[in-house]
Short mmCIF file of C-alpha atoms in Angstrom, two decimals:
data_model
loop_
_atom_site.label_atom_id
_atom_site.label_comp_id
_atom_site.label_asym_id
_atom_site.label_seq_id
_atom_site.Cartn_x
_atom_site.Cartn_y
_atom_site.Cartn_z
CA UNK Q 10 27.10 47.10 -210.37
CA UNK Q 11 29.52 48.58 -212.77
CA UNK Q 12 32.97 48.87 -211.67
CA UNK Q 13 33.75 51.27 -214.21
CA UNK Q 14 31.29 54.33 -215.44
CA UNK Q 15 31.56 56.11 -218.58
CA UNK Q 16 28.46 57.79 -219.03
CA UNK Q 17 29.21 59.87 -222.52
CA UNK Q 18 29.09 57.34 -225.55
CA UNK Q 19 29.80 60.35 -227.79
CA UNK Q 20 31.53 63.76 -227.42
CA UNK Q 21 32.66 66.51 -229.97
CA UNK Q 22 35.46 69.28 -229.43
CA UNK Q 23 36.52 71.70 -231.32
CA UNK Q 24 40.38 71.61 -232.39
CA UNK Q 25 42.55 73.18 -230.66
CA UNK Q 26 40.27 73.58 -227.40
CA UNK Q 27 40.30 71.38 -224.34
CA UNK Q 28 37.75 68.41 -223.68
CA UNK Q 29 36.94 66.66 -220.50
CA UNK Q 30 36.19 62.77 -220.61
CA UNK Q 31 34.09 61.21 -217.62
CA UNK Q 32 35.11 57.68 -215.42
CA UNK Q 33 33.35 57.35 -212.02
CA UNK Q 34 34.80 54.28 -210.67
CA UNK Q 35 33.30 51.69 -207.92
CA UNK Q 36 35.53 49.60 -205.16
CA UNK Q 37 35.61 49.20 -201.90
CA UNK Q 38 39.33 48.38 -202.15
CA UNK Q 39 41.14 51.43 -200.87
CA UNK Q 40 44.71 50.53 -203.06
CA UNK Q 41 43.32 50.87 -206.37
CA UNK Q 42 45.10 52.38 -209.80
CA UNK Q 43 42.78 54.27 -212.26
CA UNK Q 44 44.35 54.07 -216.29
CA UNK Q 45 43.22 55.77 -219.86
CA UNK Q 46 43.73 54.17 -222.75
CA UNK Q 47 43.16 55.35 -226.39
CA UNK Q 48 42.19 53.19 -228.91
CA UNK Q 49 42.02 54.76 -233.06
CA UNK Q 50 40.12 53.55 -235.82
CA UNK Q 51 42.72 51.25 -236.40
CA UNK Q 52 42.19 48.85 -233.13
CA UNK Q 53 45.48 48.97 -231.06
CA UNK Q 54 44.79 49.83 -227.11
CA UNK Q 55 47.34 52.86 -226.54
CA UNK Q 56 47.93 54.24 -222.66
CA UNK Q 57 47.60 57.32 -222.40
CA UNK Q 58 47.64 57.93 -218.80
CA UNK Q 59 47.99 56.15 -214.54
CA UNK Q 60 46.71 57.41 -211.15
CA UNK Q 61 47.17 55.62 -208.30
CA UNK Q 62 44.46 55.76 -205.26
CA UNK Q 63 47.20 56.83 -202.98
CA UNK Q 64 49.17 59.12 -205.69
CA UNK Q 65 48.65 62.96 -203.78
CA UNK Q 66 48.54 65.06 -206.87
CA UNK Q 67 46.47 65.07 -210.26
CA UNK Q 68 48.36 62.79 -212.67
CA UNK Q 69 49.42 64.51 -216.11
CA UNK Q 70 51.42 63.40 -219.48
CA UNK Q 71 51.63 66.44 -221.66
CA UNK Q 72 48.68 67.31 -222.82
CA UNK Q 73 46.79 64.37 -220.74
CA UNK Q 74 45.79 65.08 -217.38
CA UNK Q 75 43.50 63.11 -215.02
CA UNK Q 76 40.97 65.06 -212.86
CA UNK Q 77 41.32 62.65 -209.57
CA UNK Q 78 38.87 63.38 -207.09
CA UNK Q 79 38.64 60.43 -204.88
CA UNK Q 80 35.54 61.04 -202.44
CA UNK Q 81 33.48 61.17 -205.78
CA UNK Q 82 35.36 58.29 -207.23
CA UNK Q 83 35.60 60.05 -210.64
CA UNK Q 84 38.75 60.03 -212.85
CA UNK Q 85 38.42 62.16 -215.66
CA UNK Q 86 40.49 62.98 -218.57
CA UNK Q 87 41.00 65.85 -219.50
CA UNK Q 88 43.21 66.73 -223.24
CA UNK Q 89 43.75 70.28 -223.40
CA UNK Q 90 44.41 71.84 -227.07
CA UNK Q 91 42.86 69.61 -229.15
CA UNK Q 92 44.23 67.70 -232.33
CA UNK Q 93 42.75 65.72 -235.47
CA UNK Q 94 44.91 63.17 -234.15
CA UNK Q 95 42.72 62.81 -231.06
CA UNK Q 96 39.55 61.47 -232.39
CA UNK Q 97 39.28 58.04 -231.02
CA UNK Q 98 37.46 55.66 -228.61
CA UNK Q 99 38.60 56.99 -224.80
CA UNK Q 100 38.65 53.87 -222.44
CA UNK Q 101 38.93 54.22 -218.55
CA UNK Q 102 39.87 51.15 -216.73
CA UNK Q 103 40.59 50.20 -213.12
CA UNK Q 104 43.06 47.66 -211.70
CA UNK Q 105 41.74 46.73 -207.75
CA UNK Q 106 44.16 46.25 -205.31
CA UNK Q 107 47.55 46.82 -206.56
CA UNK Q 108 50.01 45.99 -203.94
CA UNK Q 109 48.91 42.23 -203.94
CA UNK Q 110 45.45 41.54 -205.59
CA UNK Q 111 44.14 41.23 -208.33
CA UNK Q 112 46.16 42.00 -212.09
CA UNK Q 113 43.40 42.25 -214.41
CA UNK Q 114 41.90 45.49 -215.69
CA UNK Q 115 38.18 46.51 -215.52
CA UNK Q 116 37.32 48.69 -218.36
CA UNK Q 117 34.19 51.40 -218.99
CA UNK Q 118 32.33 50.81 -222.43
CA UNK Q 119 33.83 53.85 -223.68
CA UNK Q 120 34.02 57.35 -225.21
CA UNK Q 121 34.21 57.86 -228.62
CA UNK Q 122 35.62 61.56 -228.93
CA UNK Q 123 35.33 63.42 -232.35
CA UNK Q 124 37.65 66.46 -232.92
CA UNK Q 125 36.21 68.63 -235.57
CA UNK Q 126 38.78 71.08 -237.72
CA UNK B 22 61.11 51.14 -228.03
CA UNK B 23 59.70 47.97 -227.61
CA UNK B 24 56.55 47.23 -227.84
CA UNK B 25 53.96 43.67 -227.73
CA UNK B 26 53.46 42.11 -231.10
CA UNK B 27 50.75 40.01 -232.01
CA UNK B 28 50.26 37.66 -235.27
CA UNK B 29 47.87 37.54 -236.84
CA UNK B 30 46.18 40.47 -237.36
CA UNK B 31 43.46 38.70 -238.58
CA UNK B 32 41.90 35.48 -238.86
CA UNK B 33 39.05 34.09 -240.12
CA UNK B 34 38.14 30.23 -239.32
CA UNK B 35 35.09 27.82 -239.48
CA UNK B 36 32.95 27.14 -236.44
CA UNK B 37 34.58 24.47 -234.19
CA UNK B 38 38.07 24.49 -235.65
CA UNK B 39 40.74 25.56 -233.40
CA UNK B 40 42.92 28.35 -233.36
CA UNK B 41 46.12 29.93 -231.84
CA UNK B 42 46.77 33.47 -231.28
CA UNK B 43 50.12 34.56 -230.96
CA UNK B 44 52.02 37.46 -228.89
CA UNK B 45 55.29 38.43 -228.12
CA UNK B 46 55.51 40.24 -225.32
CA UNK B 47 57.74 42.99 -224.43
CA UNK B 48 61.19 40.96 -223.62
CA UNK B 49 61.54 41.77 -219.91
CA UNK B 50 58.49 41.35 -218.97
CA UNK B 51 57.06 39.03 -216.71
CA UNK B 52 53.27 39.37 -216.49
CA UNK B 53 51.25 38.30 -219.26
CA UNK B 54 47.14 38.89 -220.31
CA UNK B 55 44.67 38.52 -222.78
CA UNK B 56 41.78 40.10 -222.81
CA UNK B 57 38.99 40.28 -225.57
CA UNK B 58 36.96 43.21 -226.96
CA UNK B 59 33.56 41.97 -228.91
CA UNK B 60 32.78 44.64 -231.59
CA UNK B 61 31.31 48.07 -230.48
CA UNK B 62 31.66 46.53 -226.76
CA UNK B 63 33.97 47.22 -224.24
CA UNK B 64 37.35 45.25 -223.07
CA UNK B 65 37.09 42.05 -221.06
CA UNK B 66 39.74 40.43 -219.39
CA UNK B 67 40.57 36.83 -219.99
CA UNK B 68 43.82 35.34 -218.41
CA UNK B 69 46.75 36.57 -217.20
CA UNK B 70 49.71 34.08 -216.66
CA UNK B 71 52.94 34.36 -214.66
CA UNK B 72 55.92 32.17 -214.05
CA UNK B 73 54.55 29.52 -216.42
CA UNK B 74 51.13 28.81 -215.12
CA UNK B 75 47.77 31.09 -214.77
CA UNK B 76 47.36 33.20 -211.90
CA UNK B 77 44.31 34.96 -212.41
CA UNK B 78 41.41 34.33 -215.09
CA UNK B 79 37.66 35.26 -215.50
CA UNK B 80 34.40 32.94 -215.97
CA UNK B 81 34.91 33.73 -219.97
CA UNK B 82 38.25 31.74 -220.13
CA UNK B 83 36.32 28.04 -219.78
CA UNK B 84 38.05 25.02 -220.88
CA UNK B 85 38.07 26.05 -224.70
CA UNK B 86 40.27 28.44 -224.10
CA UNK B 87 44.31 27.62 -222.97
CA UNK B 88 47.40 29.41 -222.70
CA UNK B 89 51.02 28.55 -223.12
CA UNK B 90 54.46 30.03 -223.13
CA UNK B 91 55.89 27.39 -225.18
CA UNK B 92 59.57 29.39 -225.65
CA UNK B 93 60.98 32.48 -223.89
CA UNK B 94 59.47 34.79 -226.35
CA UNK B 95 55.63 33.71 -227.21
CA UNK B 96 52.87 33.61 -225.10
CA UNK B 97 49.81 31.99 -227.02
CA UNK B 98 46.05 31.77 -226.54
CA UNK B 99 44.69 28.72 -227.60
CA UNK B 100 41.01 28.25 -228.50
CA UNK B 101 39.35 24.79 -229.35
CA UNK B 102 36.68 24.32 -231.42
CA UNK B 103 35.33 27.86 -231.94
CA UNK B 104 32.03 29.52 -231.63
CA UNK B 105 30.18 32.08 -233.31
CA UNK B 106 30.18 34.15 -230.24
CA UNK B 107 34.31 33.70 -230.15
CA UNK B 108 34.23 36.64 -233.01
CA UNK B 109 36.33 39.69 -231.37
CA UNK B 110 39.20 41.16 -231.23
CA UNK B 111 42.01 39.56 -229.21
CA UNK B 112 44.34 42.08 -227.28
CA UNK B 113 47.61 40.32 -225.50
CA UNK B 114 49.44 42.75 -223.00
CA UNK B 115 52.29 42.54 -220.58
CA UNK B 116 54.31 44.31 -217.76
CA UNK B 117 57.18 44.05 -216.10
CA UNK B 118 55.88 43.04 -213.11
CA UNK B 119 52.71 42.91 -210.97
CA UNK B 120 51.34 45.06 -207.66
CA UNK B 121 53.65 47.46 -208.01
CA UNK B 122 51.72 50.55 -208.39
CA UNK B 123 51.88 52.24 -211.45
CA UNK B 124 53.17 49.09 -213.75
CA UNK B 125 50.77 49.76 -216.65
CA UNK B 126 50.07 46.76 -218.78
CA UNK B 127 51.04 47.01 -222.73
CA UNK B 128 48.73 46.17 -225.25
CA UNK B 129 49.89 44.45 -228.52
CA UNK B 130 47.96 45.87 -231.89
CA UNK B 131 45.39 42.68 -231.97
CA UNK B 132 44.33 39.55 -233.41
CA UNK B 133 40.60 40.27 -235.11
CA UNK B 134 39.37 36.71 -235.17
CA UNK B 135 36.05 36.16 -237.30
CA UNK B 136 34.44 32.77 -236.71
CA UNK B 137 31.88 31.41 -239.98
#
């Protein structure tokens, strides 16, 4: 089974409008940290954004914020306004066990996002 | 701010010669990974290495593949006699340090190896 879930392979937004990406995540582990990390044309992996399994409030970094809703096991992004800037591949990855287990991340296959002027 | 560095950004080599990939990673760091991304696919994990020795890697990182910290600075992935199927690009990232919640790991820009 996948451990990470990105089920859009495409999405297009508007500028300046908000967009919603979509990570369902699978463990059984119940310490667990869910990141997002962008990744440009150019290739470099840039994070973006961390929620931690135990973390009591939605996680946001300006205009990231992550839609945590555990009992679903979904961890979406959501950027709000929009910019050129944002088109990109969208990764969501999941590191199991974080106080003590395992270091590596899990990634999804992806989002590529598409603002259009 | 600092930031991973990796060299080169790309490199193209002949099937079955050997090659080393190159990071620096973020000077007080302690953790350090590769992972590899195949083109159009997603992110895999390799290796990740701590305290001089590996302490967690996946069923890609056979025994082609080594890593060393030969100084304090570089961290190096090692692969022998390359494959076809060793074409991707070649991510190193670090963090402080491990289990600790939120410690997000730091990607360097990339090594996009092409194997002939």
């Amino acid at each position: 089974a996948q451990k990470i879930t990105q089920t859009q392979p495409g999405m297009f937004v508007q500028e300046k409008e908000a967009v919603t990406l979509d990570c369902t995540y699978d463990t059984s582990d119940p310490s667990y940290g869910l990141f997002w990390y962008k990744q440009p044309s150019s290739g470099e992996m840039i994070f973006l954004i961390y929620q931690g399994s135990y973390d009591q409030q939605n996680a946001t970094e300006g205009r990231y914020s992550l839609n945590f809703q555990k009992a679903r096991k979904s961890a979406n992004l959501v950027i709000s306004a929009s910019q050129l800037g944002d088109s990109a591949m969208y990764f969501c990855a999941m590191r199991e066990g974080i106080q003590g287990g395992s270091e590596k991340l899990v990634f999804g296959k992806g989002t590529k996002l598409t603002v259009n002027p | 701010e600092p930031e991973v560095t990796q060299t080169p950004s790309h490199q193209v080599t002949q099937m079955g010669q050997e090659v080393i990939l190159r990071c620096v990673p973020i000077s007080n760091h302690l953790y350090f990974y590769w992972y590899r991304q195949i083109l159009g696919q997603k992110v895999e994990f390799l290796v990740s290495f701590y305290n001089n020795e590996i302490s967690e890697k996946s069923e890609i990182f056979d025994d082609q593949f080594s890593v060393e910290r030969p100084d304090g600075s570089n961290f190096t992935l090692k692969i022998r006699s390359t494959k076809l199927e060793d074409s991707a690009m070649y991510f190193c990232a670090s963090t402080p340090r491990a289990s600790q919640g939120s410690e997000t790991q730091y990607f360097g820009p990339g090594t996009r190896l092409l194997v002939l």
